[in-house]
Each structure stands twice: as structure tokens, then as C-alpha cells.
Amino acid sequence: MMLDASDSKILSGMYATVQFPVARKANASAIMIPTEALVEKGQLTGVYTISQSGTALLRWLRLGRVFGDKVEVLSGLSQEEQYVVSSEGKLFNGVKVSVQ
């Protein structure tokens, strides 16, 4: 990339922060979950999943960008896993979950 000529003094050791906008393709395989399903404990964020035995299991997540009322899950949850969006009672690990 060529810079335009300038009368400004450029000295050795100077630096600049440069941003290059790039077009991103929509990731069709991205996992998006509603922000209301998230559970925050300290600096950790997770979601309650439903185990094979039908009980709640808190799973910690690594999150990406927020798009409105949904957030991208980078790791910690697979595409086909079920998770709890809301519950009538208090959730904790091992509590029996009925899906409605």
C-alpha cells in the first residue's frame, strides 16, 4: 500500500494503528442462542443443557459476537444439543428437566 506524500515528520520508532474493513461471510454453521438463556457466574458465562438422563447440566461457553437478542457460541455447545432457554423454577446441576 502506498501512502500519499506529506510534509509531516515521520521519525524512526513511530507507529500507527490501522484498520482494514473486510467483508465477512455469514457463517451458516454458527451456533446462535438467545441471550436470555445465558447464565453468568462471576466472569464465566454458560448455559444449562439437558443431559441424556433428562437432567440440567451447566455448560461453560466461549462466546463471540452479539447480534440483537442472540449471541454466537464459539465453543462449549454443539449444534444438535438441547439447552434451557427459561425455566419456572431454580435450575442447578442434576435437577430433573421436563421439556415443554
Tab-separated table of C-alpha atoms in Angstrom:
chain	number	residue	atom	x	y	z
A	1	MET	CA	0.000	0.000	0.000
A	2	MET	CA	1.376	3.417	-0.922
A	3	LEU	CA	0.965	6.444	1.334
A	4	ASP	CA	0.287	9.900	-0.043
A	5	ALA	CA	3.116	12.398	0.162
A	6	SER	CA	3.027	14.528	3.300
A	7	ASP	CA	5.001	17.326	4.919
A	8	SER	CA	4.570	15.654	8.341
A	9	LYS	CA	7.722	14.466	10.036
A	10	ILE	CA	7.864	10.702	10.203
A	11	LEU	CA	10.541	9.526	12.568
A	12	SER	CA	12.058	6.171	13.329
A	13	GLY	CA	10.109	4.292	16.025
A	14	MET	CA	6.737	5.881	15.266
A	15	TYR	CA	3.814	3.553	14.817
A	16	ALA	CA	0.166	3.707	13.829
A	17	THR	CA	-2.917	1.605	14.314
A	18	VAL	CA	-4.550	0.719	11.021
A	19	GLN	CA	-7.889	-0.957	10.429
A	20	PHE	CA	-8.840	-2.639	7.179
A	21	PRO	CA	-12.563	-3.287	6.765
A	22	VAL	CA	-13.210	-6.698	5.264
A	23	ALA	CA	-16.432	-8.323	4.194
A	24	ARG	CA	-17.311	-11.348	6.315
A	25	LYS	CA	-19.358	-14.201	5.007
A	26	ALA	CA	-22.260	-15.258	7.163
A	27	ASN	CA	-21.296	-18.498	8.868
A	28	ALA	CA	-24.242	-20.795	8.229
A	29	SER	CA	-22.892	-23.322	10.734
A	30	ALA	CA	-22.605	-20.779	13.567
A	31	ILE	CA	-24.483	-21.673	16.734
A	32	MET	CA	-26.687	-18.784	17.826
A	33	ILE	CA	-28.564	-18.872	21.143
A	34	PRO	CA	-30.822	-16.288	22.811
A	35	THR	CA	-29.055	-14.091	25.364
A	36	GLU	CA	-31.834	-14.837	27.863
A	37	ALA	CA	-30.615	-18.471	28.019
A	38	LEU	CA	-27.195	-17.417	29.360
A	39	VAL	CA	-26.177	-17.967	32.977
A	40	GLU	CA	-23.458	-15.716	34.383
A	41	LYS	CA	-21.398	-16.574	37.456
A	42	GLY	CA	-18.584	-14.133	38.079
A	43	GLN	CA	-16.672	-13.802	34.828
A	44	LEU	CA	-17.942	-17.124	33.466
A	45	THR	CA	-20.883	-17.487	31.108
A	46	GLY	CA	-22.714	-20.712	30.422
A	47	VAL	CA	-25.990	-22.314	29.539
A	48	TYR	CA	-27.928	-25.193	31.073
A	49	THR	CA	-28.010	-28.156	28.717
A	50	ILE	CA	-30.207	-31.221	29.015
A	51	SER	CA	-28.283	-34.432	29.682
A	52	GLN	CA	-29.228	-37.836	28.268
A	53	SER	CA	-30.858	-38.704	31.601
A	54	GLY	CA	-33.090	-35.600	31.378
A	55	THR	CA	-31.312	-33.509	33.999
A	56	ALA	CA	-29.898	-29.987	33.835
A	57	LEU	CA	-26.155	-29.662	33.317
A	58	LEU	CA	-24.427	-26.272	33.381
A	59	ARG	CA	-22.010	-25.941	30.470
A	60	TRP	CA	-19.490	-23.081	30.291
A	61	LEU	CA	-19.279	-21.382	26.913
A	62	ARG	CA	-16.906	-19.261	24.906
A	63	LEU	CA	-18.998	-16.593	23.222
A	64	GLY	CA	-18.493	-14.492	20.115
A	65	ARG	CA	-20.434	-11.559	18.740
A	66	VAL	CA	-23.871	-10.444	19.855
A	67	PHE	CA	-26.491	-9.987	17.123
A	68	GLY	CA	-29.558	-8.308	18.634
A	69	ASP	CA	-31.031	-10.737	21.168
A	70	LYS	CA	-28.815	-13.660	20.082
A	71	VAL	CA	-25.172	-14.452	20.767
A	72	GLU	CA	-22.734	-16.609	18.799
A	73	VAL	CA	-21.318	-19.660	20.605
A	74	LEU	CA	-17.699	-20.308	19.636
A	75	SER	CA	-17.166	-23.370	21.835
A	76	GLY	CA	-18.833	-25.388	24.583
A	77	LEU	CA	-22.046	-26.337	22.769
A	78	SER	CA	-22.673	-28.418	19.680
A	79	GLN	CA	-25.320	-27.719	17.028
A	80	GLU	CA	-27.604	-30.603	17.998
A	81	GLU	CA	-27.505	-30.160	21.794
A	82	GLN	CA	-30.617	-29.027	23.627
A	83	TYR	CA	-30.371	-26.173	26.096
A	84	VAL	CA	-32.716	-24.433	28.527
A	85	VAL	CA	-33.955	-21.002	27.452
A	86	SER	CA	-36.121	-20.322	30.507
A	87	SER	CA	-37.472	-22.191	33.498
A	88	GLU	CA	-40.222	-21.768	36.061
A	89	GLY	CA	-38.065	-22.876	38.978
A	90	LYS	CA	-34.443	-22.554	40.040
A	91	LEU	CA	-32.039	-24.550	37.910
A	92	PHE	CA	-28.963	-26.349	39.200
A	93	ASN	CA	-26.860	-29.324	38.108
A	94	GLY	CA	-28.746	-32.598	38.374
A	95	VAL	CA	-32.285	-31.222	38.670
A	96	LYS	CA	-34.829	-33.130	36.561
A	97	VAL	CA	-35.936	-31.177	33.477
A	98	SER	CA	-39.184	-31.654	31.564
A	99	VAL	CA	-39.207	-30.234	28.052
A	100	GLN	CA	-42.350	-28.372	27.004
